[in-house]
XYZ file of C-alpha atoms in Angstrom:
595
model
C -0.014 0.033 -0.080
C 1.561 3.168 -1.171
C 1.738 6.432 0.876
C -1.241 7.856 -1.083
C -3.718 5.135 0.072
C -2.256 4.189 3.156
C -4.727 4.159 6.198
C -7.976 4.290 4.302
C -9.999 2.193 1.881
C -9.886 2.891 -1.559
C -13.285 4.145 -1.811
C -13.332 6.510 1.045
C -12.444 10.225 0.521
C -10.980 11.502 3.853
C -12.388 14.958 3.055
C -15.852 13.412 3.647
C -15.082 11.791 6.948
C -15.000 14.728 9.311
C -17.931 14.327 11.583
C -19.294 16.720 14.282
C -19.585 14.869 17.682
C -22.484 16.503 19.581
C -21.018 15.523 22.866
C -17.857 17.429 22.500
C -18.793 20.118 19.871
C -15.466 19.086 17.816
C -15.011 17.511 14.415
C -13.860 14.030 14.382
C -11.965 12.479 11.531
C -13.391 9.179 10.992
C -11.693 7.294 8.098
C -13.249 4.017 8.768
C -16.476 3.429 10.593
C -16.318 -0.368 10.525
C -13.169 -0.970 12.132
C -14.594 -1.926 15.561
C -14.328 1.478 17.338
C -14.299 1.575 21.298
C -17.620 2.014 22.748
C -15.752 4.504 25.030
C -15.772 8.262 23.812
C -12.663 8.686 21.445
C -10.435 11.481 21.755
C -11.020 13.682 18.576
C -9.136 15.566 16.075
C -10.202 19.192 15.496
C -10.244 20.993 12.212
C -8.633 24.193 13.425
C -5.727 26.413 13.159
C -4.754 26.907 16.798
C -1.029 26.374 17.655
C -0.230 27.357 21.323
C 3.372 28.090 21.922
C 5.207 24.976 23.031
C 2.124 22.825 22.301
C 2.085 22.206 18.660
C 3.229 19.002 17.530
C 5.743 19.089 14.747
C 7.465 15.889 15.460
C 6.705 12.243 15.803
C 3.511 13.065 17.970
C 1.748 14.170 14.598
C 2.203 10.506 13.545
C -0.697 9.077 15.666
C -0.963 11.662 18.368
C -3.280 9.550 20.634
C -2.320 8.339 23.946
C -2.546 4.673 23.191
C 0.411 2.531 24.141
C 2.855 1.174 21.583
C 1.658 -2.274 22.367
C -1.810 -1.744 21.364
C -0.725 -0.270 18.164
C 1.321 -3.377 17.544
C -1.607 -5.742 18.234
C -3.770 -3.833 15.881
C -1.156 -4.277 13.231
C -1.185 -8.120 13.997
C -4.834 -8.444 13.983
C -5.493 -6.778 10.483
C -2.229 -6.503 8.625
C -3.882 -6.155 5.121
C -6.971 -4.165 5.802
C -7.323 -0.456 6.275
C -5.376 0.978 9.082
C -7.540 2.359 11.899
C -6.925 5.897 12.713
C -5.231 6.165 16.281
C -7.262 8.023 18.730
C -6.489 11.791 19.094
C -6.644 14.570 21.601
C -9.565 16.814 21.619
C -8.393 20.448 20.644
C -10.527 23.451 20.370
C -11.355 25.061 17.020
C -9.586 28.201 15.569
C -12.298 30.401 16.707
C -12.021 29.110 20.330
C -15.651 27.833 20.176
C -17.160 24.500 20.191
C -18.395 24.274 16.611
C -21.972 23.476 17.992
C -24.814 25.479 19.172
C -25.478 23.701 22.449
C -24.024 24.965 25.636
C -21.048 23.462 27.481
C -22.092 20.495 29.863
C -23.019 20.952 33.457
C -19.970 21.195 35.728
C -17.552 22.406 32.954
C -16.708 26.114 32.778
C -16.518 27.496 29.173
C -12.860 28.631 28.783
C -12.130 31.927 27.236
C -11.414 31.752 23.635
C -7.721 31.899 22.793
C -6.247 33.858 19.914
C -4.933 31.613 17.236
C -1.300 31.884 16.483
C -1.629 29.201 13.596
C -4.275 31.323 11.983
C -1.478 33.575 10.776
C 0.636 30.229 9.927
C 0.375 30.520 6.087
C 2.649 30.089 3.208
C 1.497 32.371 0.510
C 2.509 30.051 -2.141
C -0.756 28.424 -1.756
C -2.277 25.900 0.489
C 0.747 24.971 2.812
C -1.065 26.878 5.769
C -3.956 24.154 5.242
C -1.444 21.483 5.364
C -0.135 22.812 8.601
C -3.550 23.255 10.001
C -4.597 19.593 8.954
C -1.433 17.608 9.476
C -0.525 19.589 12.590
C -3.837 20.021 14.232
C -5.701 16.961 13.194
C -2.825 14.676 13.738
C -4.547 11.603 11.952
C -1.801 9.023 11.109
C -3.323 7.880 7.939
C -4.041 11.541 6.819
C -0.556 12.597 7.747
C 0.943 9.708 5.657
C -1.317 10.442 2.800
C -0.091 14.256 2.755
C 3.497 13.294 3.357
C 3.354 10.964 0.187
C 2.257 13.917 -1.880
C 5.442 15.742 -1.569
C 8.242 15.659 -4.307
C 11.746 16.528 -3.461
C 14.952 17.267 -5.269
C 18.688 17.233 -4.007
C 20.116 20.507 -4.777
C 23.609 19.794 -2.946
C 25.052 23.079 -1.464
C 22.920 25.435 -3.453
C 20.566 25.797 -0.340
C 20.624 25.351 3.409
C 20.694 22.016 5.264
C 18.804 23.375 8.107
C 14.933 23.648 7.955
C 14.989 26.964 9.645
C 17.818 29.513 10.555
C 18.258 31.918 13.605
C 18.715 34.841 11.056
C 16.854 36.013 7.889
C 15.466 33.311 5.487
C 15.314 33.372 1.753
C 12.699 31.202 0.025
C 12.710 30.849 -3.704
C 9.221 30.417 -5.271
C 9.475 29.042 -8.785
C 6.442 28.533 -10.985
C 7.290 26.615 -14.107
C 5.707 26.660 -17.464
C 5.705 22.915 -17.692
C 2.466 21.895 -19.537
C 1.873 18.331 -18.407
C -1.681 17.551 -17.290
C -5.006 17.576 -19.170
C -6.206 21.006 -20.330
C -2.753 22.571 -20.230
C -1.918 22.037 -24.066
C -2.377 25.551 -24.856
C 0.186 26.739 -22.286
C 4.028 26.945 -22.119
C 6.516 25.663 -24.708
C 5.788 22.231 -26.059
C 8.099 19.547 -24.744
C 9.513 21.884 -22.141
C 11.064 20.626 -18.993
C 9.750 23.623 -17.398
C 11.355 26.801 -17.155
C 11.471 29.499 -14.335
C 8.486 31.321 -15.672
C 7.307 33.081 -12.603
C 10.143 33.406 -9.763
C 9.772 35.294 -6.451
C 12.569 35.497 -3.858
C 10.701 35.789 -0.510
C 12.845 37.089 2.198
C 11.800 36.822 5.789
C 13.238 39.051 8.412
C 15.368 37.698 11.196
C 12.798 38.858 13.886
C 9.930 37.368 11.739
C 8.004 40.885 11.812
C 8.223 41.325 8.041
C 8.859 39.843 4.642
C 9.651 41.014 1.094
C 8.365 39.236 -1.959
C 10.569 40.334 -4.922
C 9.588 39.042 -8.321
C 12.389 38.275 -10.925
C 11.462 38.880 -14.556
C 11.725 35.922 -16.796
C 13.104 38.114 -19.628
C 15.981 39.320 -17.340
C 19.377 39.028 -19.252
C 22.093 37.861 -16.687
C 24.789 35.281 -16.268
C 23.738 31.760 -15.516
C 26.719 30.417 -13.296
C 27.935 26.937 -13.506
C 26.057 24.487 -11.291
C 26.038 21.014 -10.238
C 22.931 18.721 -10.545
C 22.231 15.419 -8.823
C 21.478 12.339 -11.169
C 19.044 9.478 -10.227
C 21.926 7.162 -9.875
C 23.612 9.423 -7.487
C 26.128 10.841 -9.680
C 26.701 14.498 -10.273
C 26.581 16.387 -13.580
C 28.432 19.892 -13.821
C 26.381 22.191 -16.237
C 28.695 24.917 -17.622
C 27.749 28.579 -16.952
C 26.705 30.884 -19.789
C 26.748 34.696 -19.971
C 24.078 36.877 -21.090
C 21.104 34.360 -20.928
C 17.476 34.834 -20.167
C 16.980 34.232 -16.394
C 14.029 31.799 -17.063
C 16.561 29.375 -18.808
C 18.196 28.785 -15.388
C 15.819 26.013 -15.004
C 15.083 23.127 -17.343
C 17.711 24.361 -20.122
C 20.609 21.994 -20.432
C 19.272 19.704 -17.515
C 19.481 22.603 -15.033
C 17.497 21.854 -11.645
C 16.065 24.188 -9.337
C 19.480 24.439 -7.626
C 20.765 26.170 -10.750
C 17.981 28.732 -10.418
C 19.095 29.361 -6.684
C 22.632 29.783 -7.744
C 21.646 32.373 -10.385
C 19.493 34.241 -7.968
C 22.475 34.408 -5.376
C 24.842 35.436 -8.083
C 22.432 38.309 -9.107
C 21.449 39.601 -5.678
C 24.086 38.316 -3.220
C 21.294 36.621 -1.238
C 21.599 32.892 -0.811
C 18.169 31.156 -1.142
C 17.881 28.604 1.842
C 15.084 26.496 0.100
C 13.101 26.442 -2.989
C 9.373 25.516 -3.571
C 8.280 24.790 -7.204
C 4.742 24.472 -8.826
C 3.433 24.093 -12.321
C 0.230 25.089 -14.041
C -1.779 22.150 -12.568
C -1.107 23.762 -9.019
C -2.658 27.069 -9.883
C -5.870 25.259 -11.022
C -6.010 22.672 -8.223
C -5.160 25.283 -5.420
C -7.700 27.962 -6.502
C -10.333 25.202 -6.887
C -9.698 23.751 -3.428
C -10.040 27.059 -1.728
C -13.329 27.814 -3.416
C -11.997 30.590 -5.833
C -9.752 33.693 -5.376
C -11.437 37.112 -5.330
C -9.871 39.635 -8.062
C -10.757 43.011 -9.207
C -10.497 44.348 -12.593
C -10.311 48.098 -13.390
C -11.688 47.406 -16.892
C -13.661 44.460 -18.375
C -11.271 41.780 -19.939
C -11.731 39.830 -23.042
C -8.641 38.213 -24.217
C -8.943 35.714 -27.167
C -5.704 34.319 -26.681
C -5.899 33.268 -23.143
C -9.729 32.787 -23.417
C -9.998 35.096 -20.303
C -13.297 36.717 -19.836
C -13.942 39.015 -16.658
C -16.243 41.903 -15.858
C -15.095 45.274 -14.588
C -14.897 45.186 -10.645
C -14.776 42.226 -8.384
C -15.190 38.719 -9.135
C -13.944 35.218 -8.174
C -11.724 32.932 -10.261
C -10.488 29.323 -9.993
C -9.216 26.582 -12.059
C -8.774 27.293 -15.678
C -10.009 30.769 -15.341
C -7.372 31.467 -12.612
C -4.559 30.001 -14.877
C -5.660 32.206 -17.752
C -5.523 35.289 -15.464
C -1.878 34.648 -14.309
C -0.784 33.804 -17.883
C -2.233 36.570 -20.041
C -0.015 39.443 -21.286
C -2.400 41.189 -23.669
C -4.961 42.414 -20.770
C -2.900 44.718 -18.668
C -0.582 47.737 -19.048
C 1.742 47.558 -22.095
C 1.176 43.988 -22.361
C 4.703 43.094 -21.092
C 5.825 40.465 -18.522
C 6.483 43.345 -16.006
C 2.702 44.204 -16.060
C 1.697 40.502 -15.874
C 3.860 40.325 -12.780
C 1.819 43.017 -11.100
C -1.254 41.090 -11.488
C 0.255 37.865 -10.265
C 1.263 39.793 -6.898
C -2.332 40.909 -6.635
C -3.588 37.547 -7.174
C -1.210 35.859 -4.494
C -2.083 38.773 -1.903
C -5.848 37.772 -2.416
C -5.123 34.138 -2.084
C -3.295 34.852 1.235
C -6.540 36.510 2.473
C -8.747 33.799 1.256
C -6.671 31.102 3.063
C -6.721 33.259 6.123
C -10.381 33.786 6.187
C -12.583 32.230 8.784
C -14.476 30.519 5.884
C -11.510 28.381 5.119
C -10.103 27.772 8.663
C -13.447 26.553 9.976
C -14.264 24.410 7.010
C -12.614 21.009 7.603
C -13.515 19.763 4.241
C -12.083 22.800 2.519
C -8.872 22.562 4.552
C -8.409 18.987 3.566
C -8.819 19.438 -0.100
C -6.441 22.553 0.128
C -3.637 20.725 2.082
C -4.017 17.759 -0.261
C -3.715 19.990 -3.215
C -0.841 22.048 -1.961
C 1.229 19.218 -1.111
C 0.501 17.236 -4.256
C 1.399 20.426 -6.293
C 4.635 21.194 -4.375
C 8.205 20.050 -5.333
C 10.660 21.228 -2.828
C 14.418 20.810 -1.953
C 15.413 17.755 -0.006
C 16.091 19.672 3.281
C 12.312 20.431 3.573
C 11.227 17.292 1.654
C 9.304 15.601 4.598
C 5.842 16.742 6.061
C 7.320 17.533 9.733
C 9.939 19.747 7.938
C 7.633 21.409 5.856
C 5.175 22.179 8.750
C 8.106 23.575 10.808
C 8.969 26.003 8.074
C 5.404 26.934 7.334
C 4.879 27.739 11.034
C 8.026 29.968 11.126
C 7.190 31.897 8.155
C 3.572 32.217 9.409
C 4.905 34.371 12.192
C 4.818 37.255 9.738
C 1.759 39.365 9.809
C 0.244 39.665 6.239
C 0.044 43.518 6.410
C 4.087 43.374 6.675
C 4.493 41.314 3.484
C 5.523 43.596 0.761
C 5.378 42.625 -2.946
C 7.748 44.315 -5.414
C 9.440 43.667 -8.689
C 13.351 43.662 -9.066
C 14.381 47.123 -10.512
C 15.345 46.627 -14.103
C 15.794 48.877 -17.465
C 15.457 47.886 -21.148
C 18.357 45.954 -22.352
C 20.838 48.720 -23.769
C 22.351 46.135 -25.943
C 19.233 45.601 -28.084
C 18.324 48.076 -30.753
C 14.595 47.352 -29.965
C 14.729 46.105 -26.338
C 12.784 42.803 -25.714
C 14.742 41.856 -22.694
C 15.682 43.839 -19.403
C 18.753 43.965 -17.264
C 18.976 44.761 -13.687
C 18.886 48.537 -12.919
C 22.653 49.052 -11.847
C 21.703 51.762 -9.273
C 18.239 50.939 -7.872
C 18.862 47.233 -8.160
C 21.919 47.170 -5.842
C 20.111 49.649 -3.502
C 17.304 47.102 -3.058
C 19.585 44.038 -2.824
C 21.858 45.892 -0.230
C 18.466 46.636 1.715
C 17.515 42.909 1.599
C 20.967 41.729 2.525
C 20.972 43.945 5.545
C 17.449 42.830 6.510
C 16.073 46.263 6.251
C 12.320 46.256 6.373
C 10.282 47.916 3.450
C 7.344 48.559 5.708
C 6.959 50.709 8.749
C 7.168 47.769 11.314
C 10.467 48.810 12.687
C 9.968 52.605 13.080
C 9.829 52.325 17.121
C 12.974 50.048 16.951
C 14.707 52.834 14.849
C 13.587 55.437 17.260
C 15.014 53.411 20.250
C 18.437 53.270 18.296
C 18.607 57.000 17.657
C 21.438 57.706 19.988
C 23.439 54.879 18.390
C 22.712 56.138 15.031
C 23.921 59.719 15.993
C 27.365 58.037 15.829
C 27.007 58.303 12.138
C 26.497 61.926 11.861
C 29.168 64.405 11.730
C 32.394 65.190 9.862
C 34.168 62.680 7.912
C 37.971 62.388 7.449
C 39.524 62.180 3.912
C 40.299 58.678 2.736
C 44.026 59.170 2.910
C 43.548 59.931 6.566
C 41.731 56.858 7.434
C 43.937 54.151 9.213
C 42.362 50.656 9.893
C 43.316 47.060 10.658
C 40.935 44.623 8.954
C 40.414 41.147 10.522
C 38.083 38.465 8.972
C 35.577 36.874 11.384
C 33.302 35.819 8.916
C 32.704 32.844 6.471
C 34.477 34.070 3.305
C 38.131 32.896 3.104
C 40.535 35.757 2.360
C 37.749 38.485 3.211
C 40.288 40.666 5.080
C 42.806 40.663 2.210
C 40.236 41.313 -0.656
C 38.634 44.066 1.532
C 42.007 45.710 1.946
C 42.770 45.607 -1.710
C 39.405 47.156 -2.481
C 40.047 49.934 0.023
C 43.338 50.913 -1.197
C 42.595 50.480 -4.893
C 38.971 51.771 -5.196
C 38.592 53.982 -2.056
C 42.029 55.462 -1.402
C 42.502 54.197 2.104
C 46.180 53.443 1.822
C 46.576 52.978 5.415
C 44.810 49.993 5.564
C 46.275 46.533 6.656
C 45.265 43.019 6.436
C 45.351 41.385 9.985
C 44.330 37.897 8.732
C 41.711 35.957 10.779
C 39.945 37.100 13.994
C 40.302 35.008 17.181
C 36.678 34.059 16.548
C 33.735 34.117 14.164
C 31.036 36.797 14.585
C 27.757 37.414 13.091
C 27.919 41.050 12.616
C 30.827 43.395 11.360
C 32.148 45.711 13.896
C 34.391 48.662 13.898
C 36.148 49.613 16.903
C 37.570 53.052 17.156
C 38.672 55.801 19.588
C 36.726 59.100 20.333
C 39.404 61.121 18.488
C 39.107 58.836 15.481
C 35.149 59.440 15.083
C 35.732 61.350 11.803
C 37.750 58.416 10.338
C 35.119 55.868 11.632
C 32.207 57.801 10.054
C 34.309 57.958 6.604
C 34.924 54.191 6.624
C 31.306 53.433 7.736
C 30.087 55.423 4.619
C 32.270 53.487 2.174
C 31.265 50.045 3.643
C 27.628 50.818 4.248
C 28.218 49.984 8.011
C 24.979 50.327 10.187
C 25.100 52.400 13.439
C 25.030 49.212 15.446
C 28.458 48.245 14.043
C 30.152 51.316 15.689
C 31.965 50.466 18.760
C 33.346 53.636 20.266
C 35.917 53.327 22.881
C 36.591 55.520 25.996
C 40.244 56.507 25.683
C 41.867 58.433 22.611
C 44.003 56.785 20.335
C 47.675 57.585 20.679
C 50.303 58.067 17.619
C 49.707 55.831 14.582
C 47.200 53.549 16.333
C 44.510 52.065 13.847
C 40.967 51.470 14.142
C 39.987 47.695 14.174
C 37.217 46.502 11.478
C 36.389 42.765 12.263
C 34.346 41.508 9.391
C 31.401 39.213 10.274
C 29.101 36.719 8.638
C 26.987 39.648 7.247
C 29.900 40.823 5.003
C 29.239 39.510 1.401
C 32.202 40.673 -0.452
C 34.539 43.453 -1.130
C 32.707 46.443 -2.482
C 29.224 45.160 -1.425
C 27.560 47.491 1.121
C 26.999 45.590 4.340
C 23.813 47.462 5.064
C 21.493 49.284 2.525
C 19.557 52.466 2.422
C 16.897 53.108 5.167
C 14.186 53.279 2.353
C 13.805 51.687 -0.933
C 14.833 53.503 -4.129
C 12.368 55.967 -5.513
C 9.606 55.049 -8.170
C 9.726 51.315 -6.963
C 6.245 50.065 -6.816
C 5.438 48.162 -3.871
C 1.958 46.475 -2.707
C 0.958 44.798 0.587
C -0.354 41.344 1.091
C -3.278 42.649 3.227
C -4.750 45.158 0.606
C -6.814 44.647 -2.436
C -6.334 46.433 -5.569
C -7.749 46.412 -8.921
C -5.567 45.194 -11.839
C -5.069 48.069 -14.585
């Protein structure tokens, strides 16, 4: 029995087995009513999104979260080895609304507990449906259902292109890839015939270290860039090296010449300086199945749409789309703006924001059948890297990302300009000024929302250290040590300071005594003008400034220790406080009409 059918009879749909128990007011997942259930009241699984801190079960407790001993489970297997597996008993847990799910009052002698705010109501992954998987697999905890969803997930080994850890203590970068692979019934009119699936829609999802905000940056498929050399893993365990190529379209970083998602991850890092920790990939079928599972996604059109190419017809104003119509909306180029891929990206961002709101709605969270179908569709649609290719790990990652409030998720597009190498531009290239400014902001984990304003105000005194006169580069004297992860960083930084910035009195002091996370600059009070000059050159944040108490004597130099936040000589350690001008951004919690 495979993972897709384990734990239920072939003719039973788990989505239809949620039953309201009038004695408890909770939903029970009953996959097999004929398996000889105990006459005593069973512990139930609730279809809810509540995840109390310290109480969510992301490990083995999800696999049969009931309290039966291991001996009883073994006896059950021996008695019916070939039949459908009975669902282990489960704890009764409250609904995401804190209510009982029934109109009857609590039984006598029991006090009605005060409804608790649900943390897991926010535990959504905007790629579509992973939140439902968290709710169903995490809260229901039914072993058979868990195995079914776990068996849906496909995983690819991308080697060292990503992180081996599910989550990190610092910022996280998740690469979302929508391919133009056209397998499946009804997809014949989309994508390139015979294509292995290119990176048609790609979004770098940056989650801040403190989990208060996130930036979702779309990368144009027609971006001309360098595709670096990458290694791909073969089914027989061997490795193939795919040569790098300059001046290629970004979408060929996947599928072309055997490139896998790890190659796309390396390409994104090469462009932005941001290393993706994980990837999640979906194809055309995912859009249709996810939108249908959630019951449709609300969209708003500034004008009526009638596109004969994509067969998309929508009225002016608000409407709901799902299935084939949703895919047509995301694929059409001719219905919006100047009919470019950049305008299509804006519509895709608006659509994703709306889908987040739909998944977060009480109509979804309190509907067990809808939750199951959404979780099943999401896990079946996903292909991920091996590090998160297990249901428990995926739940852990989704819960971590779910800490971000939707109002602090900013959607924007990578700053680009028309390709100057083309007489009649068809492709685009990264804007050399605005692009680097935005990448620097993301590398330094600077929020694009106002979520950190209070924090900035509290650090006003520290920030004042950067204000004041600055010394000439020739008068700056600094010793550079490497406390980061990049070999030879101190030497390359000194070379850059001397050759590019004119700081001739800089010295390579090799490796620091220990590794540090954040770059620091130690200086004496009478070296403040030198410190401010160096901070401006390197983009040091105010928090990196470590002012001493005693003045320096003679030719004593400042001490710059590079940390894990150092990405390379010439790359600003922190970006500007605000994004570049004219960059359009949208919030996931606000509905707008597509132009």
